[in-house]
Short mmCIF file of N, CA and C in Angstrom, two decimals:
data_model
loop_
_atom_site.label_atom_id
_atom_site.label_comp_id
_atom_site.label_asym_id
_atom_site.label_seq_id
_atom_site.Cartn_x
_atom_site.Cartn_y
_atom_site.Cartn_z
N MET A 12 66.53 140.78 67.58
CA MET A 12 67.13 139.49 67.73
C MET A 12 67.69 139.35 69.14
N SER A 13 67.41 138.28 69.77
CA SER A 13 67.92 138.08 71.14
C SER A 13 69.22 137.31 71.10
N LYS A 14 70.04 137.58 72.10
CA LYS A 14 71.33 136.89 72.18
C LYS A 14 71.23 135.77 73.20
N GLY A 15 70.48 134.78 72.90
CA GLY A 15 70.34 133.63 73.78
C GLY A 15 71.57 132.72 73.68
N SER A 16 71.60 131.78 74.55
CA SER A 16 72.74 130.85 74.52
C SER A 16 72.54 129.83 73.42
N THR A 17 73.52 129.74 72.59
CA THR A 17 73.46 128.77 71.51
C THR A 17 74.38 127.61 71.85
N PRO A 18 73.96 126.42 71.57
CA PRO A 18 74.81 125.27 71.87
C PRO A 18 76.06 125.31 71.02
N SER A 19 77.18 125.11 71.66
CA SER A 19 78.44 125.12 70.92
C SER A 19 78.66 123.77 70.26
N THR A 20 79.15 123.85 69.07
CA THR A 20 79.45 122.62 68.34
C THR A 20 80.93 122.32 68.53
N GLN A 21 81.21 121.79 69.68
CA GLN A 21 82.60 121.48 70.02
C GLN A 21 82.91 120.07 69.55
N THR A 22 83.96 119.93 68.78
CA THR A 22 84.33 118.60 68.30
C THR A 22 85.20 117.92 69.34
N ARG A 23 84.88 116.72 69.61
CA ARG A 23 85.64 115.95 70.57
C ARG A 23 86.73 115.18 69.86
N ARG A 24 87.88 115.18 70.49
CA ARG A 24 89.00 114.45 69.91
C ARG A 24 89.01 113.04 70.46
N PRO A 25 89.47 112.09 69.67
CA PRO A 25 89.55 110.72 70.17
C PRO A 25 90.51 110.63 71.35
N ASP A 26 90.18 109.78 72.28
CA ASP A 26 90.99 109.58 73.47
C ASP A 26 92.13 108.62 73.12
N ARG A 27 93.35 109.16 73.03
CA ARG A 27 94.48 108.34 72.60
C ARG A 27 94.83 107.25 73.60
N ALA A 28 94.74 107.56 74.89
CA ALA A 28 95.05 106.55 75.91
C ALA A 28 94.08 105.37 75.80
N ALA A 29 92.81 105.66 75.56
CA ALA A 29 91.82 104.58 75.41
C ALA A 29 92.11 103.76 74.15
N LEU A 30 92.56 104.42 73.10
CA LEU A 30 92.92 103.68 71.88
C LEU A 30 94.11 102.77 72.12
N VAL A 31 95.07 103.22 72.91
CA VAL A 31 96.22 102.37 73.25
C VAL A 31 95.75 101.16 74.06
N ILE A 32 94.84 101.39 74.99
CA ILE A 32 94.30 100.28 75.78
C ILE A 32 93.55 99.30 74.88
N ALA A 33 92.81 99.82 73.91
CA ALA A 33 92.08 98.95 72.99
C ALA A 33 93.04 98.10 72.16
N VAL A 34 94.13 98.70 71.72
CA VAL A 34 95.12 97.94 70.95
C VAL A 34 95.73 96.85 71.83
N PHE A 35 96.02 97.18 73.09
CA PHE A 35 96.57 96.18 74.02
C PHE A 35 95.58 95.04 74.21
N LEU A 36 94.29 95.35 74.43
CA LEU A 36 93.27 94.32 74.61
C LEU A 36 93.15 93.43 73.37
N ALA A 37 93.17 94.05 72.19
CA ALA A 37 93.07 93.28 70.96
C ALA A 37 94.31 92.40 70.77
N GLY A 38 95.48 92.92 71.10
CA GLY A 38 96.69 92.12 71.01
C GLY A 38 96.68 90.94 71.96
N LEU A 39 96.20 91.17 73.18
CA LEU A 39 96.09 90.09 74.15
C LEU A 39 95.09 89.04 73.68
N ALA A 40 93.98 89.49 73.11
CA ALA A 40 93.00 88.55 72.57
C ALA A 40 93.61 87.74 71.43
N GLY A 41 94.35 88.40 70.55
CA GLY A 41 95.01 87.68 69.46
C GLY A 41 96.01 86.65 69.96
N LEU A 42 96.76 87.01 70.98
CA LEU A 42 97.72 86.07 71.56
C LEU A 42 97.00 84.86 72.15
N ILE A 43 95.89 85.09 72.84
CA ILE A 43 95.14 83.97 73.42
C ILE A 43 94.52 83.12 72.32
N PHE A 44 93.99 83.74 71.26
CA PHE A 44 93.45 82.98 70.13
C PHE A 44 94.53 82.11 69.51
N TRP A 45 95.71 82.68 69.31
CA TRP A 45 96.82 81.92 68.71
C TRP A 45 97.22 80.75 69.60
N ASP A 46 97.35 81.00 70.91
CA ASP A 46 97.74 79.94 71.82
C ASP A 46 96.65 78.88 71.93
N THR A 47 95.40 79.29 71.88
CA THR A 47 94.29 78.35 71.94
C THR A 47 94.25 77.48 70.69
N SER A 48 94.61 78.02 69.56
CA SER A 48 94.60 77.23 68.32
C SER A 48 95.64 76.13 68.35
N ARG A 49 96.66 76.27 69.19
CA ARG A 49 97.69 75.23 69.29
C ARG A 49 97.30 74.10 70.24
N LEU A 50 96.26 74.31 71.03
CA LEU A 50 95.81 73.25 71.94
C LEU A 50 95.20 72.12 71.14
N ALA A 51 95.26 70.96 71.71
CA ALA A 51 94.69 69.78 71.04
C ALA A 51 93.18 69.96 70.91
N LYS A 52 92.67 69.46 69.86
CA LYS A 52 91.23 69.56 69.60
C LYS A 52 90.50 68.40 70.29
N ILE A 53 90.69 68.30 71.58
CA ILE A 53 90.06 67.24 72.36
C ILE A 53 88.71 67.76 72.85
N THR A 54 87.69 67.04 72.61
CA THR A 54 86.38 67.40 73.12
C THR A 54 85.78 66.19 73.81
N SER A 55 85.02 66.45 74.82
CA SER A 55 84.35 65.36 75.51
C SER A 55 82.95 65.22 74.95
N TYR A 56 82.14 64.42 75.61
CA TYR A 56 80.79 64.20 75.13
C TYR A 56 79.96 65.49 75.13
N SER A 57 80.35 66.46 75.96
CA SER A 57 79.58 67.71 76.02
C SER A 57 80.07 68.76 75.02
N GLY A 58 81.17 68.48 74.34
CA GLY A 58 81.68 69.43 73.35
C GLY A 58 82.58 70.49 73.94
N ILE A 59 82.88 70.38 75.21
CA ILE A 59 83.75 71.36 75.86
C ILE A 59 85.10 70.71 76.11
N GLY A 60 86.15 71.36 75.60
CA GLY A 60 87.49 70.84 75.77
C GLY A 60 88.40 71.87 76.41
N PRO A 61 89.70 71.63 76.37
CA PRO A 61 90.64 72.55 77.02
C PRO A 61 90.75 73.91 76.34
N ALA A 62 90.28 74.03 75.11
CA ALA A 62 90.38 75.30 74.40
C ALA A 62 89.13 76.16 74.55
N THR A 63 88.11 75.66 75.18
CA THR A 63 86.83 76.37 75.22
C THR A 63 86.91 77.66 76.03
N ILE A 64 87.36 77.58 77.26
CA ILE A 64 87.38 78.76 78.14
C ILE A 64 88.38 79.81 77.64
N PRO A 65 89.60 79.44 77.22
CA PRO A 65 90.48 80.48 76.66
C PRO A 65 89.87 81.15 75.43
N PHE A 66 89.13 80.38 74.62
CA PHE A 66 88.48 80.97 73.45
C PHE A 66 87.41 81.97 73.88
N VAL A 67 86.66 81.65 74.92
CA VAL A 67 85.63 82.57 75.42
C VAL A 67 86.28 83.84 75.98
N ILE A 68 87.38 83.67 76.73
CA ILE A 68 88.08 84.83 77.30
C ILE A 68 88.62 85.72 76.20
N ALA A 69 89.22 85.13 75.17
CA ALA A 69 89.74 85.92 74.05
C ALA A 69 88.62 86.64 73.32
N SER A 70 87.48 85.99 73.17
CA SER A 70 86.35 86.63 72.50
C SER A 70 85.86 87.83 73.30
N VAL A 71 85.77 87.68 74.62
CA VAL A 71 85.33 88.79 75.47
C VAL A 71 86.34 89.93 75.41
N LEU A 72 87.64 89.61 75.43
CA LEU A 72 88.66 90.66 75.32
C LEU A 72 88.56 91.40 73.99
N LEU A 73 88.28 90.69 72.91
CA LEU A 73 88.12 91.33 71.61
C LEU A 73 86.87 92.22 71.59
N LEU A 74 85.81 91.77 72.23
CA LEU A 74 84.61 92.59 72.35
C LEU A 74 84.89 93.85 73.16
N LEU A 75 85.63 93.72 74.25
CA LEU A 75 85.99 94.88 75.06
C LEU A 75 86.88 95.85 74.28
N ALA A 76 87.78 95.31 73.46
CA ALA A 76 88.64 96.17 72.64
C ALA A 76 87.80 96.98 71.65
N ALA A 77 86.85 96.32 71.01
CA ALA A 77 85.99 97.03 70.06
C ALA A 77 85.16 98.10 70.77
N TRP A 78 84.64 97.79 71.92
CA TRP A 78 83.84 98.74 72.70
C TRP A 78 84.70 99.93 73.14
N THR A 79 85.94 99.65 73.53
CA THR A 79 86.85 100.72 73.93
C THR A 79 87.17 101.64 72.76
N VAL A 80 87.37 101.08 71.58
CA VAL A 80 87.61 101.90 70.38
C VAL A 80 86.40 102.78 70.10
N PHE A 81 85.22 102.20 70.17
CA PHE A 81 84.00 102.96 69.92
C PHE A 81 83.87 104.13 70.89
N GLU A 82 84.09 103.87 72.18
CA GLU A 82 83.98 104.93 73.19
C GLU A 82 85.11 105.96 73.05
N ALA A 83 86.30 105.50 72.66
CA ALA A 83 87.42 106.44 72.48
C ALA A 83 87.18 107.38 71.32
N LEU A 84 86.60 106.86 70.25
CA LEU A 84 86.33 107.71 69.09
C LEU A 84 85.19 108.69 69.38
N ARG A 85 84.25 108.31 70.22
CA ARG A 85 83.18 109.23 70.61
C ARG A 85 83.68 110.27 71.59
N GLY A 86 84.76 109.96 72.30
CA GLY A 86 85.31 110.91 73.27
C GLY A 86 84.50 110.99 74.54
N ASP A 87 83.86 109.90 74.94
CA ASP A 87 82.98 109.91 76.10
C ASP A 87 83.66 109.56 77.42
N PHE A 88 84.95 109.32 77.40
CA PHE A 88 85.61 109.00 78.65
C PHE A 88 85.75 110.25 79.50
N PRO A 89 85.57 110.12 80.81
CA PRO A 89 85.73 111.30 81.68
C PRO A 89 87.19 111.74 81.73
N ALA A 90 87.39 112.99 82.07
CA ALA A 90 88.75 113.51 82.19
C ALA A 90 89.45 112.80 83.34
N ARG A 91 90.67 112.38 83.09
CA ARG A 91 91.43 111.66 84.10
C ARG A 91 92.20 112.63 84.98
N GLU A 92 92.40 112.20 86.22
CA GLU A 92 93.21 112.99 87.13
C GLU A 92 94.67 112.87 86.75
N ARG A 93 95.45 113.83 87.21
CA ARG A 93 96.89 113.80 86.95
C ARG A 93 97.52 112.64 87.71
N GLN A 94 98.41 111.93 87.04
CA GLN A 94 99.07 110.77 87.64
C GLN A 94 100.11 111.20 88.66
N GLU A 95 100.04 110.63 89.85
CA GLU A 95 101.03 110.86 90.89
C GLU A 95 102.06 109.74 90.80
N PHE A 96 103.31 110.08 90.58
CA PHE A 96 104.33 109.07 90.41
C PHE A 96 104.97 108.61 91.72
N GLY A 97 104.84 109.39 92.77
CA GLY A 97 105.42 109.01 94.05
C GLY A 97 104.89 107.68 94.58
N PRO A 98 103.56 107.50 94.67
CA PRO A 98 103.03 106.22 95.13
C PRO A 98 103.40 105.05 94.23
N VAL A 99 103.44 105.30 92.93
CA VAL A 99 103.82 104.22 92.01
C VAL A 99 105.26 103.79 92.27
N ILE A 100 106.14 104.75 92.52
CA ILE A 100 107.54 104.43 92.81
C ILE A 100 107.65 103.66 94.12
N TRP A 101 106.87 104.02 95.13
CA TRP A 101 106.88 103.27 96.39
C TRP A 101 106.47 101.82 96.17
N ILE A 102 105.40 101.59 95.42
CA ILE A 102 104.91 100.22 95.21
C ILE A 102 105.87 99.41 94.35
N VAL A 103 106.38 100.00 93.27
CA VAL A 103 107.34 99.29 92.43
C VAL A 103 108.62 99.00 93.21
N GLY A 104 109.05 99.95 94.03
CA GLY A 104 110.21 99.72 94.88
C GLY A 104 109.96 98.60 95.88
N GLY A 105 108.75 98.55 96.44
CA GLY A 105 108.41 97.46 97.35
C GLY A 105 108.40 96.11 96.67
N LEU A 106 107.89 96.07 95.44
CA LEU A 106 107.92 94.81 94.68
C LEU A 106 109.35 94.39 94.38
N ALA A 107 110.19 95.35 94.02
CA ALA A 107 111.60 95.03 93.75
C ALA A 107 112.28 94.53 95.02
N ALA A 108 112.00 95.17 96.15
CA ALA A 108 112.59 94.73 97.42
C ALA A 108 112.12 93.32 97.77
N GLN A 109 110.85 93.04 97.52
CA GLN A 109 110.35 91.70 97.81
C GLN A 109 111.03 90.66 96.94
N MET A 110 111.16 90.94 95.66
CA MET A 110 111.80 89.97 94.76
C MET A 110 113.26 89.73 95.12
N LEU A 111 113.93 90.80 95.54
CA LEU A 111 115.35 90.66 95.87
C LEU A 111 115.58 89.97 97.22
N THR A 112 114.65 90.10 98.14
CA THR A 112 114.85 89.55 99.48
C THR A 112 114.04 88.30 99.77
N LEU A 113 113.25 87.83 98.82
CA LEU A 113 112.39 86.67 99.06
C LEU A 113 113.18 85.41 99.39
N LYS A 114 114.20 85.15 98.63
CA LYS A 114 114.97 83.93 98.86
C LYS A 114 115.85 84.02 100.12
N PRO A 115 116.63 85.09 100.31
CA PRO A 115 117.50 85.10 101.50
C PRO A 115 116.77 85.36 102.82
N LEU A 116 115.71 86.18 102.81
CA LEU A 116 115.05 86.53 104.06
C LEU A 116 113.75 85.78 104.31
N GLY A 117 113.21 85.16 103.29
CA GLY A 117 111.97 84.41 103.44
C GLY A 117 110.74 85.24 103.13
N PHE A 118 109.61 84.54 103.11
CA PHE A 118 108.35 85.15 102.70
C PHE A 118 107.91 86.27 103.63
N SER A 119 107.97 86.03 104.94
CA SER A 119 107.40 86.98 105.90
C SER A 119 108.10 88.33 105.87
N ILE A 120 109.41 88.33 105.90
CA ILE A 120 110.14 89.59 105.93
C ILE A 120 110.04 90.30 104.58
N ALA A 121 110.22 89.55 103.49
CA ALA A 121 110.18 90.16 102.16
C ALA A 121 108.80 90.75 101.86
N THR A 122 107.76 90.02 102.19
CA THR A 122 106.42 90.52 101.91
C THR A 122 106.02 91.59 102.92
N GLY A 123 106.58 91.55 104.13
CA GLY A 123 106.37 92.63 105.09
C GLY A 123 106.94 93.94 104.58
N LEU A 124 108.09 93.87 103.88
CA LEU A 124 108.66 95.07 103.26
C LEU A 124 107.74 95.61 102.16
N LEU A 125 107.18 94.71 101.37
CA LEU A 125 106.22 95.12 100.34
C LEU A 125 104.99 95.77 100.98
N PHE A 126 104.51 95.20 102.07
CA PHE A 126 103.36 95.76 102.80
C PHE A 126 103.67 97.19 103.26
N ALA A 127 104.87 97.38 103.83
CA ALA A 127 105.24 98.70 104.34
C ALA A 127 105.38 99.71 103.20
N ALA A 128 105.95 99.29 102.07
CA ALA A 128 106.09 100.19 100.93
C ALA A 128 104.73 100.57 100.36
N THR A 129 103.81 99.62 100.31
CA THR A 129 102.46 99.92 99.82
C THR A 129 101.74 100.85 100.79
N ALA A 130 101.92 100.63 102.09
CA ALA A 130 101.32 101.54 103.07
C ALA A 130 101.90 102.94 102.92
N ALA A 131 103.21 103.03 102.65
CA ALA A 131 103.84 104.34 102.43
C ALA A 131 103.27 105.01 101.18
N ALA A 132 102.97 104.21 100.16
CA ALA A 132 102.38 104.77 98.95
C ALA A 132 101.00 105.37 99.22
N PHE A 133 100.29 104.80 100.19
CA PHE A 133 98.97 105.31 100.54
C PHE A 133 99.01 106.35 101.65
N GLY A 134 100.23 106.78 102.02
CA GLY A 134 100.35 107.89 102.95
C GLY A 134 100.82 107.54 104.34
N LYS A 135 100.94 106.28 104.68
CA LYS A 135 101.39 105.87 106.02
C LYS A 135 102.91 105.71 105.96
N ARG A 136 103.64 106.78 106.22
CA ARG A 136 105.09 106.80 106.04
C ARG A 136 105.88 106.38 107.28
N LYS A 137 105.22 105.91 108.33
CA LYS A 137 105.93 105.47 109.53
C LYS A 137 106.42 104.04 109.32
N LEU A 138 107.57 103.89 108.65
CA LEU A 138 108.08 102.56 108.33
C LEU A 138 108.43 101.76 109.59
N TRP A 139 108.83 102.43 110.66
CA TRP A 139 109.14 101.74 111.90
C TRP A 139 107.91 101.06 112.48
N PHE A 140 106.73 101.50 112.04
CA PHE A 140 105.47 100.93 112.50
C PHE A 140 104.91 99.92 111.50
N THR A 141 104.99 100.23 110.20
CA THR A 141 104.36 99.38 109.20
C THR A 141 105.17 98.14 108.85
N ILE A 142 106.50 98.21 108.96
CA ILE A 142 107.30 97.01 108.65
C ILE A 142 107.00 95.88 109.65
N PRO A 143 107.05 96.13 110.98
CA PRO A 143 106.72 95.02 111.90
C PRO A 143 105.29 94.50 111.73
N ILE A 144 104.33 95.40 111.48
CA ILE A 144 102.95 94.94 111.28
C ILE A 144 102.88 94.07 110.03
N GLY A 145 103.53 94.48 108.95
CA GLY A 145 103.53 93.69 107.72
C GLY A 145 104.19 92.34 107.92
N VAL A 146 105.30 92.31 108.65
CA VAL A 146 106.00 91.04 108.88
C VAL A 146 105.12 90.09 109.69
N VAL A 147 104.45 90.60 110.72
CA VAL A 147 103.59 89.75 111.55
C VAL A 147 102.40 89.23 110.73
N LEU A 148 101.77 90.09 109.95
CA LEU A 148 100.65 89.65 109.11
C LEU A 148 101.10 88.60 108.09
N CYS A 149 102.25 88.84 107.49
CA CYS A 149 102.75 87.91 106.47
C CYS A 149 103.21 86.60 107.09
N LEU A 150 103.71 86.65 108.32
CA LEU A 150 104.06 85.41 109.02
C LEU A 150 102.79 84.59 109.26
N GLY A 151 101.70 85.26 109.62
CA GLY A 151 100.43 84.55 109.78
C GLY A 151 99.98 83.91 108.48
N VAL A 152 100.13 84.64 107.38
CA VAL A 152 99.78 84.09 106.07
C VAL A 152 100.66 82.89 105.76
N TRP A 153 101.97 83.01 106.03
CA TRP A 153 102.90 81.91 105.76
C TRP A 153 102.55 80.68 106.59
N LEU A 154 102.19 80.90 107.87
CA LEU A 154 101.83 79.76 108.72
C LEU A 154 100.58 79.06 108.22
N VAL A 155 99.60 79.82 107.74
CA VAL A 155 98.39 79.21 107.19
C VAL A 155 98.71 78.41 105.93
N PHE A 156 99.49 79.01 105.03
CA PHE A 156 99.78 78.34 103.77
C PHE A 156 100.72 77.15 103.96
N ALA A 157 101.74 77.32 104.77
CA ALA A 157 102.71 76.23 104.95
C ALA A 157 102.19 75.17 105.91
N GLY A 158 101.54 75.59 106.98
CA GLY A 158 101.10 74.63 107.98
C GLY A 158 99.81 73.94 107.64
N LEU A 159 98.77 74.70 107.39
CA LEU A 159 97.45 74.13 107.16
C LEU A 159 97.26 73.61 105.74
N LEU A 160 97.69 74.39 104.78
CA LEU A 160 97.44 74.02 103.38
C LEU A 160 98.56 73.20 102.75
N GLN A 161 99.67 73.07 103.47
CA GLN A 161 100.82 72.29 103.01
C GLN A 161 101.38 72.79 101.67
N LEU A 162 101.36 74.11 101.48
CA LEU A 162 101.94 74.71 100.29
C LEU A 162 103.34 75.22 100.61
N SER A 163 104.17 75.25 99.62
CA SER A 163 105.56 75.63 99.83
C SER A 163 105.78 77.10 99.49
N LEU A 164 106.07 77.90 100.52
CA LEU A 164 106.47 79.28 100.33
C LEU A 164 107.90 79.42 100.84
N PRO A 165 108.67 80.35 100.30
CA PRO A 165 110.06 80.48 100.73
C PRO A 165 110.17 80.76 102.23
N ALA A 166 110.96 79.96 102.90
CA ALA A 166 111.14 80.12 104.34
C ALA A 166 112.49 80.77 104.61
N GLY A 167 112.48 81.72 105.53
CA GLY A 167 113.70 82.39 105.93
C GLY A 167 113.97 82.12 107.41
N PRO A 168 114.82 82.92 108.01
CA PRO A 168 115.16 82.69 109.41
C PRO A 168 113.96 82.83 110.34
N LEU A 169 113.04 83.75 110.07
CA LEU A 169 111.88 83.93 110.92
C LEU A 169 110.94 82.73 110.84
N GLU A 170 110.74 82.21 109.65
CA GLU A 170 109.86 81.05 109.48
C GLU A 170 110.46 79.81 110.13
N HIS A 171 111.79 79.69 110.13
CA HIS A 171 112.42 78.52 110.73
C HIS A 171 112.27 78.52 112.25
N LEU A 172 111.99 79.66 112.85
CA LEU A 172 111.71 79.70 114.27
C LEU A 172 110.38 79.04 114.61
N PHE A 173 109.44 79.07 113.67
CA PHE A 173 108.11 78.55 113.92
C PHE A 173 107.87 77.18 113.31
N TRP A 174 108.68 76.75 112.38
CA TRP A 174 108.40 75.50 111.67
C TRP A 174 109.64 74.71 111.48
#
């Protein structure tokens, strides 16, 4: 008798994270279905009304939830890398700084801080360099939105110098 390699019958366990995602997708689809059912049943001559697109989106989300459950039970998802919490903390901190400083400092400075925090999350930790670059880029965005498109973004002291 030869001792050849025999295929191992390894049982795969369901991917719990994927099942949680599937539950979230199904819940979101249910919420959209519920909200769509409250819309008026107005249809035009083509049969498409205000509830049509949300109904399609909810249907696709429900299909994705079912597909995710199927794949999670098969265990076919690739192994995930370990989560690094440092970059997540930088980005969440940048979002918090933007929300707290948006009204008093204006769009350019607040969003420049978010830009610098996101750059730090991706490894560019020279804040003395990334904050001014972010502020200048965001000032350009503010000038385009406020000047050309006539949209209202929060203006701070820097924006008042230009507009």
